[in-house]
Coordinates of C-alpha atoms in Angstrom, one line a residue:
X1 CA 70.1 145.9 97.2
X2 CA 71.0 142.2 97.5
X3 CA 68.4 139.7 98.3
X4 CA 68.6 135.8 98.6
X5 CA 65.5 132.8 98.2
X6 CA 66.6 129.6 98.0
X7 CA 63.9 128.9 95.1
X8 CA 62.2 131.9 92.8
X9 CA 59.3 131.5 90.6
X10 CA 59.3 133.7 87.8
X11 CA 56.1 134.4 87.1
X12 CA 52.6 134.2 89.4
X13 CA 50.6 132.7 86.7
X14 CA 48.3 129.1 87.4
X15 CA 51.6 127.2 86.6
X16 CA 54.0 129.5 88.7
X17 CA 51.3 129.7 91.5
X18 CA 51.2 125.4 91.8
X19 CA 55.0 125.0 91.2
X20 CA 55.7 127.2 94.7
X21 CA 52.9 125.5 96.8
X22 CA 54.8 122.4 95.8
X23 CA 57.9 123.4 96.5
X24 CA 56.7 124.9 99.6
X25 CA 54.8 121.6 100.5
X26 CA 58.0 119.8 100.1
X27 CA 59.7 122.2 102.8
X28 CA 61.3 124.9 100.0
X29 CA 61.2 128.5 101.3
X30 CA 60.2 130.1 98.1
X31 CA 59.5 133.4 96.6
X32 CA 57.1 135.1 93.9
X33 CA 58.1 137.6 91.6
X34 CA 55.3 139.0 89.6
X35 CA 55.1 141.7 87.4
X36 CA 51.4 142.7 87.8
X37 CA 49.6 144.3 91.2
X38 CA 48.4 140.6 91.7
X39 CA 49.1 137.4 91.6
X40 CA 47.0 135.0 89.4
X41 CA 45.1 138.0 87.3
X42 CA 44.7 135.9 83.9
X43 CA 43.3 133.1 85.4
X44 CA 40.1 134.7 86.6
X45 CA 39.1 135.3 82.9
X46 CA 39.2 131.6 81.5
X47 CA 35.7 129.8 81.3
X48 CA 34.0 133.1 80.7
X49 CA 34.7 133.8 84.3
X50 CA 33.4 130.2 85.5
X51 CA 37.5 128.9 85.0
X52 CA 37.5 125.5 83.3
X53 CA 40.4 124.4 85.1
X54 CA 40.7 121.1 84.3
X55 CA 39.3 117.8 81.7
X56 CA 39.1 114.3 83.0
X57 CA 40.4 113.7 79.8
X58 CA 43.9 115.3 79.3
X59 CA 45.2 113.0 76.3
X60 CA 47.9 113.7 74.0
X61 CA 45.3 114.3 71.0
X62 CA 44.3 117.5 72.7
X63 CA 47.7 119.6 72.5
X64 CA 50.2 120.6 70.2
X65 CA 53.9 121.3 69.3
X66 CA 57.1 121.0 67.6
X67 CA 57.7 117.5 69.6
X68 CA 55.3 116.2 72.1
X69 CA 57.3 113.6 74.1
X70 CA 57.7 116.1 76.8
X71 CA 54.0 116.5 77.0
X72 CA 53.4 112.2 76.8
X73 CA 55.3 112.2 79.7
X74 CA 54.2 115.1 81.9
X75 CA 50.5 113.5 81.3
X76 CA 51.3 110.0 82.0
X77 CA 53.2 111.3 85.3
X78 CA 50.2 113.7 87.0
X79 CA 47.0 112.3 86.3
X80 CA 43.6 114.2 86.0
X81 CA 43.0 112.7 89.2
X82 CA 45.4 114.1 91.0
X83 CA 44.9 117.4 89.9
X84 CA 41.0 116.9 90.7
X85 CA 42.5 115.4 94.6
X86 CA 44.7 118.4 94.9
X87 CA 42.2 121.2 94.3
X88 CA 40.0 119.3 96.2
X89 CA 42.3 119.5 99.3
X90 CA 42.3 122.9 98.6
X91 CA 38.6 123.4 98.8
X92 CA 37.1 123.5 95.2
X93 CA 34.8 121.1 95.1
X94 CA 34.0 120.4 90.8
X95 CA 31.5 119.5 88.5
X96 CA 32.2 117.7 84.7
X97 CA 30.7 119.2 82.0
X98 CA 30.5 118.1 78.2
X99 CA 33.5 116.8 76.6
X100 CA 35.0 116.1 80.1
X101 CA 35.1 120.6 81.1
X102 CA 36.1 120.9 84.6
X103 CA 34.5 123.8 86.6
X104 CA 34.4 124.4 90.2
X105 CA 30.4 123.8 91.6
X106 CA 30.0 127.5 92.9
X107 CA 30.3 128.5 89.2
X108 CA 33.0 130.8 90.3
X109 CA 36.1 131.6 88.7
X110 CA 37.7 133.7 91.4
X111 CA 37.2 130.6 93.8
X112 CA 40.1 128.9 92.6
X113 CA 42.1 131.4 92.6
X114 CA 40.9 132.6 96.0
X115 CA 42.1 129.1 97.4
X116 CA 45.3 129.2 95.7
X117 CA 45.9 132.8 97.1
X118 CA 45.1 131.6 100.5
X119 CA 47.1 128.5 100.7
X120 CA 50.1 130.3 99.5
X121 CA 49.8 132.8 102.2
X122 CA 49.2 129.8 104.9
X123 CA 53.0 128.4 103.1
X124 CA 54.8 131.5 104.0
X125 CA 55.8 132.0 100.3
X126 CA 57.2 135.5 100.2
X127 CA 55.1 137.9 97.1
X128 CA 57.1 140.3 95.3
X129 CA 54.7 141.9 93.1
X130 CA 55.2 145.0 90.6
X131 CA 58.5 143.2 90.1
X132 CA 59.7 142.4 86.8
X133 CA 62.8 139.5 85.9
X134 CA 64.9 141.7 83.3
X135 CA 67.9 139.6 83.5
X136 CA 69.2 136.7 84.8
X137 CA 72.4 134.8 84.3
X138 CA 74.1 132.4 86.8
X139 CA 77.0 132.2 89.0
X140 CA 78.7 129.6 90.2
X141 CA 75.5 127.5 92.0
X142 CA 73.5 130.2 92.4
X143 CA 71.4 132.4 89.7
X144 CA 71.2 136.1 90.1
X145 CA 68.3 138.0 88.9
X146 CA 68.1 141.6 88.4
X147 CA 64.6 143.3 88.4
X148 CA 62.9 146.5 87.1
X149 CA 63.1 148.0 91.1
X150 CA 67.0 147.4 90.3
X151 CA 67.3 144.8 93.3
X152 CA 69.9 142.0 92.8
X153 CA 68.3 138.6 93.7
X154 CA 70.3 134.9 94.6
X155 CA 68.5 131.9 94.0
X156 CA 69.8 128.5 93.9
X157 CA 67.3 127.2 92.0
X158 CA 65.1 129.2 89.3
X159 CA 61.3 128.1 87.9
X160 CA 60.1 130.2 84.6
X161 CA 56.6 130.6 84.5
X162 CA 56.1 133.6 83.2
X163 CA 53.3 132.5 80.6
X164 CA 53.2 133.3 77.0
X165 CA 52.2 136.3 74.7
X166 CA 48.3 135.8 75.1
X167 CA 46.3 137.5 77.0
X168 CA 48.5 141.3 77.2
X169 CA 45.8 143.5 78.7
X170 CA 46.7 140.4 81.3
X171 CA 50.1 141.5 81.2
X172 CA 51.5 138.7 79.3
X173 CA 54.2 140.2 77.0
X174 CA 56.7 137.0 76.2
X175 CA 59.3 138.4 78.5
X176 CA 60.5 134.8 79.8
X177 CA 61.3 133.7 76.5
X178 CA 63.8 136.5 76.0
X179 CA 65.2 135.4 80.0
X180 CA 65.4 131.5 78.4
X181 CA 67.2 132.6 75.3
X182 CA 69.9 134.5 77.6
X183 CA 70.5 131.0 78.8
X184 CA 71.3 129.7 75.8
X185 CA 67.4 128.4 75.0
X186 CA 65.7 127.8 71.6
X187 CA 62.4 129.6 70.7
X188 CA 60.3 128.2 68.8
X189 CA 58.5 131.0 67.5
X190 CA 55.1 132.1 68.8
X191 CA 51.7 132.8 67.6
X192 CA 48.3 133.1 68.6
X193 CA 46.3 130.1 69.4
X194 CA 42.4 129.6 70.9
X195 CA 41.4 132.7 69.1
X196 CA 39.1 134.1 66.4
X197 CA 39.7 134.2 62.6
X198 CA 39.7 136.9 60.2
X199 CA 38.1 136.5 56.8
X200 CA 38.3 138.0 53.5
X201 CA 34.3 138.6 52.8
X202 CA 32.4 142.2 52.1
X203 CA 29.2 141.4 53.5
X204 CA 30.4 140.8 57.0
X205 CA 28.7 143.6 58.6
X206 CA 25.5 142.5 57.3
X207 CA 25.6 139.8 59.5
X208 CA 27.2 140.9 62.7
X209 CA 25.9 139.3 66.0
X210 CA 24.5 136.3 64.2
X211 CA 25.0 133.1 66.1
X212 CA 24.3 129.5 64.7
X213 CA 25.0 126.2 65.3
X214 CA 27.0 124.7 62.6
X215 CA 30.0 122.9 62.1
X216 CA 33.7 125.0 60.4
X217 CA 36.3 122.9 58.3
X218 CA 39.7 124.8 58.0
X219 CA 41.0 123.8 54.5
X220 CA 44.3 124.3 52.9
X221 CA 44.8 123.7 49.2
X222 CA 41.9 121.7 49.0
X223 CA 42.2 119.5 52.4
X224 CA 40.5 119.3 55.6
X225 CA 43.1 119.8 57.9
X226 CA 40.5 120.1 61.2
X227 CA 36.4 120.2 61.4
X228 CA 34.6 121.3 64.6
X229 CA 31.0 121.9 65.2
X230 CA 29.0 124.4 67.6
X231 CA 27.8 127.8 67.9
X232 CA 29.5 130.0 65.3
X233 CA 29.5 134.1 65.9
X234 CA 29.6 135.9 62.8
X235 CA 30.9 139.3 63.3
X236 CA 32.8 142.6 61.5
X237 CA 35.9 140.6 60.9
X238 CA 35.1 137.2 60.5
X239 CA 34.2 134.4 63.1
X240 CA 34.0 133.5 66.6
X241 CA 32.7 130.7 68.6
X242 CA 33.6 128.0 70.4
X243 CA 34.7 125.7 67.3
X244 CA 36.2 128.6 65.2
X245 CA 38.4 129.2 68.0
X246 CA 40.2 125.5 67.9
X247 CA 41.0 126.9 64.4
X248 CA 43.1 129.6 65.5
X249 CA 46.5 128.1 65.4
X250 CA 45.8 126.8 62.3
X251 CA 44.9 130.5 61.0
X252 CA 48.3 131.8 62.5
X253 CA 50.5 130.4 60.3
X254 CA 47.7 131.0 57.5
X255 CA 48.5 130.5 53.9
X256 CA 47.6 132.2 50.9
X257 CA 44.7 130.8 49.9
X258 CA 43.3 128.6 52.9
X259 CA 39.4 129.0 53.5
X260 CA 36.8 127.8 56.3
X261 CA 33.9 125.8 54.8
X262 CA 30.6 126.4 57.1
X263 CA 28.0 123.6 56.9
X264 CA 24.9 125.3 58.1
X265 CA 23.3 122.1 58.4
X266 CA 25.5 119.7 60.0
X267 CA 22.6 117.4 60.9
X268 CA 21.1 117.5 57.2
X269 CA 22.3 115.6 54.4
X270 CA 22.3 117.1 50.8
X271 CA 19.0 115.5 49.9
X272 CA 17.1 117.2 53.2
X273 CA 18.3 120.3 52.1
X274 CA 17.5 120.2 48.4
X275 CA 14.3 119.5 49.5
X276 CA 13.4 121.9 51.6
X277 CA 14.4 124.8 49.5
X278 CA 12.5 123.9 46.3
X279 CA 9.5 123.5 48.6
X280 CA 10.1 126.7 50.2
X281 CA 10.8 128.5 46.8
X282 CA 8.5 126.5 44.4
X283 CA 5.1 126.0 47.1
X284 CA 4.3 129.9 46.7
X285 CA 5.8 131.3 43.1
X286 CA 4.8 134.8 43.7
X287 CA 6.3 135.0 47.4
X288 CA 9.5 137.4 48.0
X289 CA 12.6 134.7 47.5
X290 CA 13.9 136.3 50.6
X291 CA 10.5 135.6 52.2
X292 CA 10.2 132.1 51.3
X293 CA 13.5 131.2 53.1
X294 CA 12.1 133.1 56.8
X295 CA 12.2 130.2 59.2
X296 CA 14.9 128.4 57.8
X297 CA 18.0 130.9 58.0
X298 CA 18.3 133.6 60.3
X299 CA 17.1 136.9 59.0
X300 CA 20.1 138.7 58.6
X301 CA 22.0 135.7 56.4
X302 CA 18.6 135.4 53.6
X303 CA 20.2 138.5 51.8
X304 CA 24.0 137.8 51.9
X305 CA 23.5 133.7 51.0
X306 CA 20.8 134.7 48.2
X307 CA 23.5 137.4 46.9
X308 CA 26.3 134.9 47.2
X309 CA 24.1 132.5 44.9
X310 CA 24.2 134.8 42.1
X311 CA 20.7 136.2 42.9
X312 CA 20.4 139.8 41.6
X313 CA 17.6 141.1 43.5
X314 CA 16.6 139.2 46.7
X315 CA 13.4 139.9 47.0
X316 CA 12.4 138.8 43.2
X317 CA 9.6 136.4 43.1
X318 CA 10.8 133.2 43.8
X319 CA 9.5 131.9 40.6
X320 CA 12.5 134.0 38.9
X321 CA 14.9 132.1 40.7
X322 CA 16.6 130.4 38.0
X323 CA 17.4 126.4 38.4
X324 CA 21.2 127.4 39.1
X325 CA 20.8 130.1 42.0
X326 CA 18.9 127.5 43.4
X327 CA 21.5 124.9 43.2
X328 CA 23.7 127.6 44.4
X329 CA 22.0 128.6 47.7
X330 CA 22.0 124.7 48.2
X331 CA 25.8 124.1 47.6
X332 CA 25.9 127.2 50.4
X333 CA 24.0 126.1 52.6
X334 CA 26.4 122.7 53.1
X335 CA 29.5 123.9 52.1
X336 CA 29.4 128.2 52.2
X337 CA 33.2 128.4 51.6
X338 CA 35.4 131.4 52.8
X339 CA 38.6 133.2 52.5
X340 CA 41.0 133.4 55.2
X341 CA 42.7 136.9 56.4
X342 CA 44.5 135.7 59.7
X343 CA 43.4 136.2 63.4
X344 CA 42.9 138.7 65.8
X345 CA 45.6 139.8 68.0
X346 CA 47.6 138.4 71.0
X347 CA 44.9 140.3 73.1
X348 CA 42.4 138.4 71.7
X349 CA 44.2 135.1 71.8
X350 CA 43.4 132.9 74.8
X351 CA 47.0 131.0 74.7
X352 CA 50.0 131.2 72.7
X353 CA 51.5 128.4 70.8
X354 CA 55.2 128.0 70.2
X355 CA 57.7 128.7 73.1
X356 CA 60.5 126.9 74.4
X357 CA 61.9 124.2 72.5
X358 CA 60.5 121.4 74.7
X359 CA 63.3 119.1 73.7
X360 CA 66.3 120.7 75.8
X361 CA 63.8 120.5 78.9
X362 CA 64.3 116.9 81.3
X363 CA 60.8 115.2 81.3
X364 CA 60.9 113.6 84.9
X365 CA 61.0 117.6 86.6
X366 CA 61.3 120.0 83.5
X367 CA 64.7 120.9 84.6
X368 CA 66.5 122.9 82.1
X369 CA 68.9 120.4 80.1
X370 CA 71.6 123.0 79.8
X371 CA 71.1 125.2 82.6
X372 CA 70.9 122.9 85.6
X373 CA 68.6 124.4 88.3
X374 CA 66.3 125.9 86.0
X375 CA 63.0 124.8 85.5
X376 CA 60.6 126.2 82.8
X377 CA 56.4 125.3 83.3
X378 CA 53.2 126.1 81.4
X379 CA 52.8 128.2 78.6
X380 CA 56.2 129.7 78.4
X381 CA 56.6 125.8 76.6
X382 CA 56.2 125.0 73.5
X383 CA 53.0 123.2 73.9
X384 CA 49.5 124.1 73.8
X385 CA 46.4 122.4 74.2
X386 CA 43.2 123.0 72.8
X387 CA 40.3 124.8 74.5
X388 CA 38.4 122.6 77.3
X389 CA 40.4 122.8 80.4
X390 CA 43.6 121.4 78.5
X391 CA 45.5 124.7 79.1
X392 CA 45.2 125.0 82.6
X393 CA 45.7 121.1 83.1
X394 CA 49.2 121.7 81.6
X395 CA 50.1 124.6 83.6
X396 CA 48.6 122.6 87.3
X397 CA 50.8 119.8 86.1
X398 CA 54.1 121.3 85.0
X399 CA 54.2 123.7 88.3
X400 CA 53.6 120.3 90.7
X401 CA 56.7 118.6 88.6
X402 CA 58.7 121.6 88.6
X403 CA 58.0 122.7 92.1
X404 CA 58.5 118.9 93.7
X405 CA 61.8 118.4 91.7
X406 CA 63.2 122.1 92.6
X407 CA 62.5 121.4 96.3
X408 CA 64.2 117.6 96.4
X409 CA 67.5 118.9 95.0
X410 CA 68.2 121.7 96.9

C-alpha cells in the first residue's frame, strides 16, 4: 500500500517531536513514524524522571565532535530563551537549578512530554507508531520510504530524527545512521557517552553503594585531560555519579593504560590531610589503625585504602604503622589512582557521541548537503553535549530549524 505526507519525521524522539510542531506551525501537514508503541518514550527517563530539558547556558564548551561549526551556529541561531518562550507557550512553566539545569516547576518529567503530546494532537500531525523506516531512497522530487508493515510512503521532504544508539531498552538501536549512509552520508563512528566507567580494581565489591563527594581526573599517559567534582558511586564495576559520568566519552575510546585519579578531599590541601592522619593514628598508639580512621572515611573504604597503602593487617595497632604506609594512605587519600577497563553498555549510556558527519549538513536548516530535502536533527548528529540539559537543548533546537526550513520550501 502507497501512502503520501508532504513532510515525514523519522523518528518521534524530543528532536523529531519539535521539528513536526514546527513544521506544522508553519502550515506543513506532517507525519510521525515511530518505531515504539509511543511517541517520546526516552524522554520521560532524563533528569531521573524530573527531565532537565534545557540550561540557560548552552555554550559551545559544553558539547563535542569531530567539527563543531555546525553546533556554533545552531546555538547562536535558537537561543536558550527561546526555547524557555516556546515551552512556556506550551505550558511548562521552569525553574533553574545549579549550573544553569532546566526543570519544569511541577518536578515532573512526563509534563513535558504530556504538552508536547497534546499540542501535536491539536496540529493534526498524523502518528504512525509500531512503524519502522527500513529504507529509503529518492525519486525524482519525492523520497519513498518503505517500512517494517511493508507500506510504501512519498514524502517531498524527509527529517531524520531517529536518535542515537543510547538508551536501547528505549528502543534506540542506530537504525537512522544506516538510512543516512544509504544516502551517501559519512558516519562518524559511535560510542557511548554520559555513562559510567569500568575499572580495573579487585576490591570493588568491598565498597559497593558507597557514595562521596569528591572530585575524578581522567588521565591519559600522565595528563589531565578533564577533572569534575561531586558525588561519586563506587560500585561492582567501577564508578558512577554525576561527575564520572562527564567522563564517559572519554572512557569510550579508552587507551591502554589511562586511569581516574580520585581526590577524596577536594576541599583539603596536602598539609590538612597530613595532619589529620598522624593525629588520628599517632593521638591513641594502641587503637585499631582501622579504628583510628572512623569518622574520617566511610566505613567500608578504611580496609581497602589501608590495604592499598601497603598495610598488612588493618586492624594492627596504629603504632605499627610504619612512617611509609602512612605517607601512603596520604598520597591516597589526594590522588587514589585507578585503572581504566572501559564503560558500561549502550543501555547504560545516556547519549551517544559520534553520528553524522556534521559537515555535509547546511547550518542555516540542517538540510542535507547532498541529499536536498533531507534534514537530519538531534542525536542522530555528530554532536553531543555534556550532562545538564545540553542534550535536550540540541535536540529542541535542531527540530525548530529543521522543521521551520522543511515547511518554507515545500
Amino acid at each position: 500500500m502507497k501512502k503520501s505526507e508532504p513532510i515525514i519525521v523519522i523518528g518521534g524522539g524530543a528532536s523529531g517531536m519539535m521539528a513536526a510542531l514546527e513544521a506544522a506551525r508553519c502550515g506543513a501537514k506532517v507525519a510521525i513514524l515511530e518505531k515504539e508503541k509511543r511517541i517520546g518514550k526516552k524522554l520521560l527517563a532524563t533528569g531521573n524522571g524530573r527531565c532537565n530539558f534545557s540550561n540557560i547556558d548552552p555554550d559551545l564548551r559544553y558539547y563535542h565532535g569531530e567539527d563543531l561549526r555546525l553546533a556554533e551556529s545552531v546555538l547562536k541561531q535558537i537561543s536558550a530563551e527561546e526555547v524557555l518562550r516556546i515551552f512556556h507557550q506550551l505550558g511548562i512553566t521552569h525553574k533553574i537549578e545549579e549550573a544553569g539545569k532546566v526543570y519544569p516547576y511541577s518536578d515532573q518529567g512526563s509534563a513535558v512530554l504530556d504538552v508536547l503530546r497534546y499540542e501535536i494532537e491539536m496540529q493534526n500531525i498524523n502518528i504512525l507508531t509500531e512503524t519502522k523506516a527500513v529504507s529509503i531512497h529518492k525519486k525524482k522530487d519525492y523520497f519513498m520510504i518503505k517500512t517494517n508493515k511493508d507500506e510504501l510512503i512519498e514524502a517531498k521532504k524527509v527529517i531524520l530524527a531517529t536518535g542515537g544508539k543510547a538508551g536501547s531498552q528505549f528502543g534506540a538501536d542506530g537504525s537512522g545512521y544506516q538510512l543516512a549512509q544509504s544516502l551517501g552520508h559519512r558516519l562518524v563512528d559511535p560510542f557511548p557517552a554520559i555513562v559510567q566507567l569500568k575499572l580495573h580494581a579487585p576490591w570493588l565489591k568491598a565498597v559497593n553503594g558507597v557514595k562521596w563527594q569528591g572530585q575524578v581526573c581522567y588521565n591519559r599517559n600522565g595528563k589531565c585531560l578533564r577533572t569534575e567534582k561531586g558525588e561519586i558511586l563506587f560500585t561492582e564495576y567501577g564508578i558512577s555519579g554525576p561527575p564520572v559520568l562527564q567522563l564517559g566519552r572519554l572512557a569510550s575510546r579508552q587507551h591502554k593504560n589511562d586511569t581516574v585519579k580520585i581526590d577524596l578531599f577536594p576541599t583539603w590541601g596536602m598539609e590538612q590531610i597530613q595532619a589529620e592522619v598522624y593525629t588520628r593514628l599517632q593521638s591513641n598508639p594502641q587503637k585499631p589503625a582501622d579504628f583510628s580512621l572512623v569518622g574520617l572515611l566511610h566505613k567500608k573504604m578504611i580496609p581497602v585504602l589501608l590495604k592499598e597503602a601497603g598495610v598488612d593487617k588493618v586492624g594492627k595497632p596504629s603504632s605499627e604503622i610504619t612512617e611509609k604506609e602512612i605517607k601512603n594512605l596520604i598520597y591516597l587519600l589526594k590522588e587514589w589512582e585507578i585503572g581504566v577497563s572501559g564503560t558500561l553498555s549502550w543501555q547504560h549510556a545516556q547519549v551517544t557521541a559520534g553520528g553524522i558527519d556534521t559537515r555535509e549538513i547546511h547550518s542555516s536548516g540542517l538540510e542535507s548537503q547532498l541529499i536536498s530535502g533531507l534534514y537530519l536533527t538531534g542525536e542522530v548528529l555528530d554532536t553531543d553535549g555534556d550532562c545538564g540539559g545540553y542534550n535536550l537543548h540540541w535536540a529542541w533546537c535542531t527540530g525548530l530549524l529543521a522543521g521551520r526550513q522543511a515547511a518554507s520550501f515545500l
